[in-house]
Amino acid sequence: SYHKTDELGFTTVTGGSWSDGMYRSTDFGQNWQVGDYWLYASCVSMNPQGEYPNDTLSVFAGDSGLGMKHSTDYGTTWSEVNTGLGNLYVNALSYHLEDTLRLFCATQGGLYRYVYPPGVSEHSTGVSGSIIEVIQTVLRTHEPILVKYCVIGEDPFREMDLGIFDLTGRKIRTAKIGANITLLEPLRKSGIYFIVPSEKEYYCKEKLIIVD
């Protein structure tokens, strides 16, 4: 397995020959191994700030004619991810600099945004009449985090454990919240974080952005 600190790199070879494809190096580019052959491979992109939560092995690549491919094992195997992509001629891939849950795909027919599958979901799922909400999603490093937890039709004093994760999917801390509003200690380092309930059927809607 590989980690973000390893000497891992990717490149594409294109030109209309059977050597076209995605190549991977694990030694600062001294040696290269083919990850997948496909004609007119045009670009490759990894998350510049660390991989998105719960999918720490992701790499995306584009092709001028076959669309987008996605690898979940650092480029060892690839599969197409073209659902909703209106043009298969991909020129470039780019992550949003401040919010790397946003991956953009520039094609000859327009600009598209890739929608990540749920791990930490961008959409809330209401289960058993319970709602978890981060009241203020942009905070400074000295400001406490306010989390609202509403329970309807169940034990109104029920508690729940939360995990706070950074962009690499690393758990920063755990916390326990009770009914109504809970005040959590400030995060001391700027960045983008996710508050994830320990119970898998719950998803937190908002990302938490900490600024200096």
Backbone as JSON, one array per atom type, in Angstrom:
{
  "sequence": "SYHKTDELGFTTVTGGSWSDGMYRSTDFGQNWQVGDYWLYASCVSMNPQGEYPNDTLSVFAGDSGLGMKHSTDYGTTWSEVNTGLGNLYVNALSYHLEDTLRLFCATQGGLYRYVYPPGVSEHSTGVSGSIIEVIQTVLRTHEPILVKYCVIGEDPFREMDLGIFDLTGRKIRTAKIGANITLLEPLRKSGIYFIVPSEKEYYCKEKLIIVD",
  "N": [[0.84, -1.19, 0.0], [0.29, 2.39, -0.39], [1.15, 5.67, 0.76], [0.5, 9.16, 1.35], [2.97, 10.3, 1.81], [4.78, 8.79, 0.42], [7.04, 8.25, -2.4], [5.44, 8.85, -4.77], [4.21, 9.13, -8.06], [2.53, 10.25, -11.08], [1.99, 10.03, -14.63], [0.91, 10.79, -17.99], [0.99, 9.21, -21.18], [0.65, 10.04, -24.5], [-0.48, 10.07, -27.93], [-1.57, 8.57, -29.86], [-0.73, 5.95, -30.12], [-0.11, 2.43, -29.3], [1.2, 2.55, -26.94], [0.11, 4.48, -25.43], [-1.26, 5.74, -22.39], [-1.66, 5.45, -18.76], [0.91, 5.99, -16.49], [2.87, 5.0, -13.67], [5.01, 5.95, -11.0], [7.04, 4.96, -8.27], [9.33, 5.87, -7.17], [10.29, 8.54, -7.26], [10.23, 9.02, -10.03], [12.31, 7.63, -11.27], [11.89, 5.07, -12.24], [9.25, 3.63, -14.17], [5.97, 2.21, -14.25], [3.4, 0.77, -16.19], [0.06, 1.68, -15.59], [-2.42, 1.48, -16.79], [-3.39, 0.87, -20.11], [-4.6, 3.1, -22.53], [-5.89, 4.74, -25.4], [-4.91, 8.06, -26.24], [-4.72, 9.19, -23.64], [-5.0, 11.94, -21.51], [-4.63, 13.48, -19.12], [-3.93, 13.57, -15.56], [-4.84, 13.43, -12.1], [-4.34, 14.0, -8.63], [-5.54, 14.53, -5.29], [-4.42, 17.56, -4.03], [-4.2, 18.29, -1.34], [-4.26, 16.09, 0.2], [-6.11, 13.03, 0.36], [-9.64, 12.66, -0.28], [-12.06, 12.21, 2.39], [-12.42, 8.87, 3.69], [-11.7, 7.6, 1.35], [-8.89, 7.02, 0.62], [-7.16, 6.38, -1.43], [-7.46, 7.47, -3.95], [-7.22, 8.3, -7.43], [-7.61, 10.25, -10.36], [-8.09, 10.21, -13.91], [-8.0, 11.52, -17.26], [-9.21, 11.2, -20.66], [-8.84, 11.82, -24.12], [-11.37, 11.28, -25.63], [-12.4, 8.94, -24.48], [-13.33, 9.69, -22.03], [-13.5, 9.91, -18.43], [-11.47, 8.21, -15.98], [-11.18, 6.32, -12.95], [-9.26, 5.48, -10.16], [-9.03, 3.51, -7.26], [-6.97, 2.48, -5.9], [-4.5, 3.73, -5.89], [-3.78, 3.88, -8.64], [-3.33, 1.3, -9.56], [-5.42, -0.32, -10.61], [-8.11, 0.57, -12.85], [-11.27, 2.19, -13.52], [-14.06, 3.24, -15.55], [-15.69, 6.4, -15.13], [-18.07, 7.83, -16.19], [-20.71, 8.62, -15.98], [-23.16, 11.01, -16.47], [-21.36, 12.72, -17.65], [-21.15, 14.89, -20.22], [-19.52, 15.1, -22.43], [-16.94, 13.29, -23.85], [-14.38, 13.99, -24.44], [-11.8, 14.8, -22.75], [-9.9, 17.43, -21.53], [-8.55, 18.5, -19.3], [-8.06, 18.11, -15.73], [-8.91, 19.35, -12.52], [-8.54, 20.17, -9.1], [-10.46, 22.11, -6.76], [-8.82, 24.7, -5.09], [-9.24, 25.41, -2.39], [-11.27, 23.8, -1.48], [-11.2, 20.63, -1.63], [-13.07, 18.66, -2.1], [-14.21, 19.2, -4.42], [-13.89, 18.39, -7.67], [-13.01, 19.28, -10.87], [-13.74, 18.9, -14.32], [-12.54, 19.6, -17.41], [-13.83, 19.68, -20.57], [-14.16, 19.26, -24.17], [-16.7, 20.04, -24.61], [-17.56, 21.59, -22.5], [-17.52, 22.52, -18.94], [-17.37, 20.31, -16.21], [-18.41, 19.03, -13.0], [-17.24, 16.63, -10.76], [-19.17, 14.43, -8.79], [-18.78, 13.26, -5.65], [-19.01, 9.91, -4.35], [-20.88, 8.8, -1.43], [-19.16, 9.0, 1.61], [-18.07, 10.7, 3.52], [-20.79, 12.5, 3.25], [-22.1, 15.07, 1.09], [-24.68, 15.64, 1.39], [-27.44, 15.65, 3.59], [-28.84, 12.98, 5.54], [-31.82, 12.11, 6.84], [-32.62, 10.25, 9.63], [-34.62, 8.25, 11.65], [-35.87, 10.46, 12.81], [-33.9, 12.21, 13.74], [-31.62, 14.94, 13.86], [-28.54, 16.31, 12.97], [-26.55, 19.13, 13.15], [-24.14, 21.5, 12.16], [-23.81, 24.59, 13.45], [-22.43, 26.99, 12.79], [-20.36, 27.17, 10.09], [-17.98, 28.27, 9.25], [-15.2, 29.2, 10.94], [-12.93, 30.87, 13.23], [-9.63, 30.04, 14.49], [-9.7, 30.21, 17.27], [-12.32, 30.01, 18.02], [-15.16, 28.37, 19.45], [-16.85, 25.28, 18.49], [-20.14, 24.9, 17.48], [-22.58, 22.52, 17.81], [-25.64, 21.23, 16.87], [-28.05, 18.99, 18.02], [-30.87, 17.25, 17.46], [-33.46, 15.25, 18.65], [-36.23, 13.45, 17.72], [-39.14, 11.91, 18.76], [-37.79, 9.92, 20.09], [-35.59, 8.94, 22.76], [-35.13, 11.89, 24.39], [-32.83, 12.7, 25.65], [-30.74, 11.36, 24.65], [-27.35, 10.61, 23.88], [-24.6, 11.12, 21.54], [-21.67, 9.98, 19.86], [-19.12, 11.77, 18.17], [-16.81, 12.08, 15.44], [-14.04, 14.05, 14.47], [-12.63, 14.86, 11.45], [-9.79, 15.43, 9.29], [-8.84, 16.67, 5.97], [-7.43, 14.54, 4.88], [-8.65, 12.34, 5.79], [-7.92, 11.61, 8.3], [-8.53, 11.03, 11.71], [-9.02, 13.63, 13.93], [-9.97, 14.2, 16.49], [-12.27, 12.97, 19.01], [-15.64, 13.45, 20.14], [-18.4, 13.97, 22.38], [-21.83, 14.49, 22.03], [-24.84, 15.98, 23.28], [-28.45, 16.23, 23.6], [-30.01, 19.06, 22.02], [-27.91, 21.9, 21.96], [-24.43, 21.59, 21.71], [-21.29, 22.64, 22.88], [-18.21, 22.54, 21.43], [-14.66, 22.18, 21.82], [-12.35, 24.58, 20.38], [-10.77, 24.15, 17.14], [-7.35, 24.19, 16.59], [-5.83, 24.51, 14.35], [-5.79, 25.83, 11.08], [-7.89, 24.95, 8.28], [-9.82, 22.5, 6.38], [-12.42, 20.59, 7.69], [-14.32, 17.69, 8.8], [-17.26, 16.74, 10.44], [-18.27, 13.81, 11.75], [-20.77, 11.56, 12.57], [-20.7, 8.74, 14.81], [-22.43, 6.69, 14.36], [-23.31, 4.91, 11.55], [-25.54, 5.39, 9.96], [-26.07, 8.05, 10.0], [-25.34, 11.19, 8.51], [-23.25, 14.03, 8.2], [-24.05, 17.22, 7.1], [-22.69, 19.68, 6.63], [-19.47, 20.96, 5.82], [-16.65, 21.9, 7.8], [-14.93, 24.82, 8.1], [-11.92, 26.14, 9.07], [-10.26, 29.09, 9.83], [-7.35, 31.22, 10.12]],
  "CA": [[0.0, 0.0, 0.0], [1.03, 3.63, -0.48], [0.67, 6.77, 1.58], [0.78, 10.44, 0.73], [4.37, 10.64, 2.0], [5.62, 7.98, -0.45], [7.56, 8.91, -3.6], [4.49, 8.39, -5.76], [3.92, 10.1, -9.1], [1.8, 9.74, -12.24], [2.07, 10.79, -15.87], [0.22, 10.18, -19.12], [1.67, 9.15, -22.48], [-0.39, 10.11, -25.52], [0.02, 10.3, -29.28], [-2.27, 7.72, -30.8], [-0.06, 4.66, -30.27], [-0.51, 1.45, -28.3], [1.9, 2.85, -25.69], [-0.65, 5.5, -24.71], [-1.88, 5.29, -21.15], [-1.3, 6.0, -17.47], [2.11, 5.37, -15.92], [3.04, 5.3, -12.25], [6.35, 5.78, -10.44], [7.09, 4.94, -6.8], [10.71, 6.2, -6.77], [10.61, 9.89, -7.76], [10.33, 9.05, -11.48], [13.44, 6.89, -11.82], [11.32, 3.94, -12.98], [7.82, 3.78, -14.4], [5.2, 1.02, -14.59], [2.11, 1.13, -16.78], [-1.1, 1.39, -14.77], [-3.47, 1.07, -17.7], [-3.25, 1.36, -21.48], [-5.74, 3.52, -23.32], [-5.49, 5.73, -26.39], [-5.11, 9.49, -26.03], [-4.79, 9.63, -22.23], [-4.66, 13.36, -21.6], [-4.32, 14.16, -17.86], [-4.11, 12.78, -14.34], [-4.92, 14.35, -10.96], [-4.56, 13.54, -7.26], [-5.89, 15.6, -4.37], [-3.19, 18.21, -3.59], [-4.16, 18.5, 0.11], [-4.59, 14.83, 0.86], [-7.24, 12.43, -0.3], [-10.9, 12.98, 0.38], [-12.32, 11.27, 3.48], [-12.9, 7.51, 3.48], [-11.25, 7.07, 0.07], [-7.55, 7.57, 0.69], [-6.31, 5.85, -2.49], [-8.07, 7.89, -5.2], [-6.57, 9.03, -8.51], [-8.48, 10.41, -11.51], [-7.39, 10.46, -15.17], [-8.87, 11.86, -18.36], [-8.82, 10.7, -21.97], [-9.43, 12.62, -25.19], [-12.24, 10.43, -26.42], [-13.01, 7.89, -23.67], [-13.87, 10.25, -20.8], [-12.74, 9.88, -17.18], [-11.27, 6.96, -15.27], [-10.97, 6.5, -11.51], [-8.58, 4.39, -9.47], [-9.14, 3.57, -5.8], [-5.81, 1.78, -5.33], [-3.31, 4.48, -6.32], [-3.41, 3.68, -10.03], [-3.08, -0.1, -9.93], [-6.52, -0.67, -11.5], [-8.9, 1.73, -13.24], [-12.61, 1.97, -14.05], [-14.63, 4.45, -16.12], [-16.69, 7.14, -14.33], [-18.58, 8.77, -17.19], [-22.12, 8.92, -15.78], [-23.43, 12.44, -16.41], [-20.36, 13.49, -18.39], [-21.77, 15.15, -21.52], [-18.53, 15.09, -23.51], [-15.89, 12.35, -23.45], [-13.06, 14.51, -24.8], [-11.34, 15.48, -21.54], [-8.65, 18.17, -21.73], [-7.84, 18.77, -18.04], [-8.72, 17.87, -14.44], [-8.36, 20.25, -11.52], [-9.24, 20.29, -7.82], [-10.61, 23.43, -6.15], [-7.68, 24.87, -4.2], [-9.63, 25.53, -0.99], [-12.23, 22.75, -1.13], [-10.82, 19.54, -2.52], [-14.19, 17.79, -2.44], [-14.67, 19.64, -5.74], [-13.01, 18.05, -8.78], [-13.57, 19.8, -12.11], [-13.31, 18.23, -15.55], [-12.69, 20.48, -18.57], [-13.98, 18.9, -21.8], [-14.38, 20.07, -25.37], [-18.09, 20.46, -24.61], [-17.9, 22.36, -21.32], [-16.9, 22.21, -17.66], [-18.19, 19.44, -15.38], [-17.92, 18.78, -11.65], [-17.45, 15.25, -10.32], [-19.89, 14.31, -7.53], [-18.2, 12.14, -4.92], [-19.92, 8.98, -3.68], [-20.88, 9.08, 0.0], [-18.26, 8.5, 2.62], [-18.64, 11.86, 4.18], [-21.69, 12.94, 2.2], [-22.44, 16.48, 1.04], [-26.12, 15.75, 1.59], [-27.85, 15.07, 4.87], [-29.8, 11.89, 5.5], [-32.57, 12.1, 8.08], [-32.91, 8.89, 10.08], [-35.26, 8.11, 12.97], [-36.26, 11.74, 13.34], [-32.78, 12.89, 14.39], [-30.92, 15.9, 13.0], [-27.26, 16.84, 13.46], [-26.25, 20.33, 12.37], [-23.09, 22.42, 12.6], [-24.52, 25.86, 13.36], [-21.6, 27.93, 12.04], [-19.42, 26.29, 9.39], [-16.7, 28.96, 9.05], [-14.78, 29.68, 12.26], [-11.52, 31.14, 13.46], [-8.98, 28.98, 15.27], [-9.98, 30.33, 18.7], [-13.76, 29.99, 18.24], [-15.7, 27.03, 19.7], [-17.72, 24.69, 17.47], [-21.49, 24.69, 17.98], [-23.25, 21.41, 17.13], [-27.03, 21.06, 17.3], [-28.5, 17.6, 17.89], [-32.29, 17.18, 17.79], [-34.02, 13.9, 18.62], [-37.69, 13.53, 17.68], [-39.8, 10.62, 18.89], [-36.93, 8.96, 20.76], [-35.08, 9.44, 24.04], [-34.66, 13.26, 24.14], [-31.53, 12.93, 26.3], [-29.78, 10.44, 24.05], [-26.07, 11.19, 23.47], [-23.98, 10.51, 20.38], [-20.25, 10.26, 19.67], [-18.72, 12.33, 16.88], [-15.4, 12.14, 15.1], [-13.65, 15.19, 13.63], [-11.64, 14.38, 10.5], [-9.24, 16.43, 8.37], [-9.03, 16.35, 4.55], [-6.79, 13.28, 4.53], [-9.41, 11.26, 6.4], [-7.33, 11.31, 9.61], [-9.37, 11.49, 12.82], [-8.32, 14.6, 14.77], [-10.43, 14.01, 17.87], [-13.65, 12.51, 19.19], [-16.41, 14.28, 21.07], [-19.74, 13.47, 22.69], [-22.83, 15.56, 22.02], [-26.13, 15.67, 23.87], [-29.59, 16.89, 22.97], [-29.95, 20.5, 21.86], [-26.66, 22.46, 21.42], [-23.2, 21.25, 22.43], [-20.14, 23.5, 22.59], [-16.98, 21.76, 21.33], [-13.43, 22.98, 21.89], [-11.89, 25.06, 19.07], [-9.67, 23.51, 16.42], [-6.26, 25.17, 16.66], [-5.12, 24.59, 13.07], [-6.69, 26.18, 9.98], [-8.08, 23.89, 7.29], [-11.18, 22.01, 6.16], [-12.66, 19.42, 8.52], [-15.63, 17.07, 8.69], [-17.77, 16.18, 11.69], [-18.92, 12.58, 11.31], [-21.34, 10.76, 13.66], [-20.17, 7.38, 14.91], [-23.44, 5.78, 13.82], [-23.11, 5.01, 10.11], [-26.72, 5.82, 9.22], [-26.13, 9.5, 10.05], [-24.32, 11.91, 7.77], [-23.2, 15.45, 8.53], [-24.2, 17.93, 5.84], [-21.77, 20.79, 6.42], [-18.03, 20.92, 6.09], [-16.23, 22.89, 8.79], [-13.75, 25.53, 7.6], [-11.24, 26.88, 10.13], [-9.31, 30.07, 9.29], [-6.53, 31.9, 11.12]],
  "C": [[0.88, 1.24, 0.0], [0.38, 4.67, 0.41], [1.09, 8.07, 0.91], [2.26, 10.81, 0.83], [5.3, 9.82, 1.11], [6.0, 8.75, -1.7], [6.72, 8.51, -4.81], [4.2, 9.48, -6.77], [3.23, 9.43, -10.28], [2.07, 10.62, -13.45], [1.27, 10.07, -16.93], [1.11, 10.22, -20.34], [0.59, 9.11, -23.54], [0.23, 10.42, -26.87], [-0.62, 9.4, -30.3], [-1.59, 6.39, -31.04], [-0.52, 3.71, -29.18], [0.29, 1.59, -27.01], [1.17, 3.9, -24.87], [-1.23, 4.92, -23.43], [-1.37, 6.02, -19.93], [-0.12, 5.24, -16.9], [2.31, 5.87, -14.49], [4.48, 5.04, -11.83], [6.27, 5.81, -8.92], [8.48, 5.31, -6.29], [11.17, 7.53, -7.36], [10.86, 9.91, -9.26], [11.53, 8.34, -12.07], [12.97, 5.7, -12.66], [9.81, 4.12, -13.08], [7.19, 2.44, -14.76], [3.85, 1.46, -15.16], [0.99, 0.74, -15.83], [-2.26, 0.89, -15.6], [-3.16, 1.65, -19.07], [-4.59, 1.87, -21.98], [-5.32, 4.69, -24.2], [-5.82, 7.14, -25.94], [-5.39, 9.87, -24.57], [-4.25, 11.05, -22.15], [-4.2, 13.99, -20.29], [-4.55, 13.22, -16.69], [-4.08, 13.73, -13.16], [-5.12, 13.59, -9.66], [-4.87, 14.75, -6.4], [-4.62, 16.25, -3.82], [-3.06, 18.38, -2.08], [-4.37, 17.2, 0.88], [-5.89, 14.31, 0.29], [-8.54, 12.71, 0.45], [-11.29, 11.87, 1.34], [-12.88, 9.94, 3.02], [-12.56, 6.95, 2.11], [-9.82, 7.56, -0.14], [-6.64, 7.11, -0.44], [-6.72, 6.37, -3.87], [-7.12, 8.64, -6.13], [-7.57, 9.1, -9.66], [-7.63, 10.69, -12.75], [-8.42, 10.74, -16.26], [-8.31, 11.37, -19.68], [-9.54, 11.53, -23.04], [-10.23, 11.72, -26.12], [-12.97, 9.38, -25.61], [-13.5, 8.4, -22.31], [-12.93, 10.15, -19.62], [-12.61, 8.46, -16.64], [-10.88, 7.27, -13.83], [-10.28, 5.27, -10.96], [-8.73, 4.58, -7.97], [-8.0, 2.82, -5.13], [-4.51, 2.38, -5.84], [-2.83, 4.08, -7.71], [-3.08, 2.26, -10.43], [-4.15, -0.6, -10.89], [-7.4, 0.55, -11.71], [-10.28, 1.31, -13.71], [-13.17, 3.3, -14.55], [-15.66, 5.07, -15.17], [-17.28, 8.24, -15.21], [-20.06, 9.1, -17.04], [-22.33, 10.43, -15.62], [-22.44, 13.31, -17.15], [-20.84, 13.65, -19.83], [-20.82, 15.15, -22.69], [-17.35, 14.26, -23.05], [-14.49, 12.81, -23.84], [-12.55, 15.4, -23.66], [-9.99, 16.13, -21.79], [-7.86, 18.33, -20.44], [-8.72, 18.42, -16.85], [-8.09, 18.79, -13.41], [-9.22, 20.24, -10.26], [-9.36, 21.77, -7.43], [-9.53, 23.57, -5.09], [-8.06, 24.87, -2.72], [-10.6, 24.43, -0.54], [-12.01, 21.58, -2.06], [-11.86, 18.42, -2.59], [-14.73, 18.14, -3.82], [-13.6, 19.33, -6.78], [-13.69, 18.46, -10.07], [-12.92, 19.14, -13.31], [-13.59, 19.15, -16.73], [-12.71, 19.63, -19.84], [-14.14, 19.84, -22.98], [-15.82, 20.56, -25.46], [-18.51, 21.23, -23.39], [-17.21, 21.86, -20.07], [-17.87, 21.4, -16.8], [-17.55, 19.3, -14.0], [-18.24, 17.34, -11.25], [-18.13, 15.25, -8.95], [-19.39, 13.07, -6.82], [-19.26, 11.21, -4.36], [-19.84, 9.19, -2.18], [-19.82, 8.31, 0.76], [-18.55, 9.47, 3.73], [-19.5, 12.52, 3.11], [-21.9, 14.45, 2.26], [-23.93, 16.71, 1.26], [-26.5, 15.07, 2.89], [-28.86, 13.96, 4.66], [-30.52, 11.87, 6.84], [-32.96, 10.68, 8.45], [-33.53, 8.96, 11.47], [-35.59, 9.45, 13.6], [-35.17, 12.51, 14.04], [-32.05, 13.78, 13.39], [-29.64, 16.35, 13.7], [-26.86, 17.99, 12.56], [-25.1, 21.1, 13.0], [-23.62, 23.83, 12.37], [-23.73, 26.89, 12.56], [-20.46, 27.16, 11.42], [-18.08, 26.96, 9.06], [-16.32, 29.62, 10.37], [-13.31, 30.05, 12.25], [-10.95, 30.11, 14.44], [-9.29, 29.05, 16.77], [-11.47, 30.19, 19.03], [-14.27, 28.56, 18.46], [-16.65, 26.59, 18.58], [-19.08, 24.41, 18.1], [-22.17, 23.6, 17.15], [-24.64, 21.24, 17.73], [-27.48, 19.63, 17.01], [-29.95, 17.53, 18.38], [-32.78, 15.74, 17.64], [-35.54, 14.01, 18.71], [-38.26, 12.12, 17.8], [-38.94, 9.55, 19.53], [-36.56, 9.53, 22.13], [-34.51, 10.84, 23.84], [-33.31, 13.56, 24.75], [-30.44, 12.01, 25.75], [-28.52, 11.19, 23.61], [-25.53, 10.46, 22.24], [-22.51, 10.9, 20.31], [-20.0, 10.78, 18.26], [-17.22, 12.18, 16.69], [-15.14, 13.36, 14.23], [-12.47, 14.75, 12.78], [-11.08, 15.54, 9.68], [-9.4, 15.93, 6.94], [-8.41, 15.02, 4.15], [-7.57, 12.08, 5.06], [-8.88, 10.86, 7.77], [-8.22, 11.87, 10.72], [-8.54, 12.39, 13.74], [-8.7, 14.42, 16.24], [-11.83, 13.4, 17.86], [-14.33, 13.41, 20.21], [-17.77, 13.64, 21.28], [-20.7, 14.65, 22.72], [-24.12, 15.05, 22.65], [-27.23, 16.4, 23.14], [-29.44, 18.4, 23.02], [-28.57, 20.92, 21.35], [-25.49, 22.09, 22.33], [-22.07, 22.14, 21.94], [-18.89, 22.63, 22.59], [-15.77, 22.68, 21.33], [-12.98, 23.4, 20.49], [-10.83, 24.14, 18.47], [-8.57, 24.55, 16.26], [-5.51, 25.34, 15.34], [-6.11, 24.88, 11.96], [-6.77, 25.02, 8.98], [-9.55, 23.55, 7.14], [-11.35, 20.7, 6.91], [-14.08, 18.9, 8.29], [-16.02, 16.5, 10.04], [-18.67, 15.0, 11.33], [-19.47, 11.82, 12.52], [-20.79, 9.34, 13.65], [-21.15, 6.36, 14.36], [-23.53, 5.97, 12.32], [-24.34, 5.51, 9.36], [-26.88, 7.34, 9.23], [-25.02, 10.1, 9.19], [-24.39, 13.39, 8.14], [-23.18, 16.25, 7.24], [-23.07, 18.92, 5.6], [-20.32, 20.41, 6.65], [-17.72, 22.04, 7.08], [-14.92, 23.51, 8.32], [-13.18, 26.38, 8.73], [-10.2, 27.8, 9.5], [-8.54, 30.72, 10.43], [-7.11, 33.26, 11.47]]
}
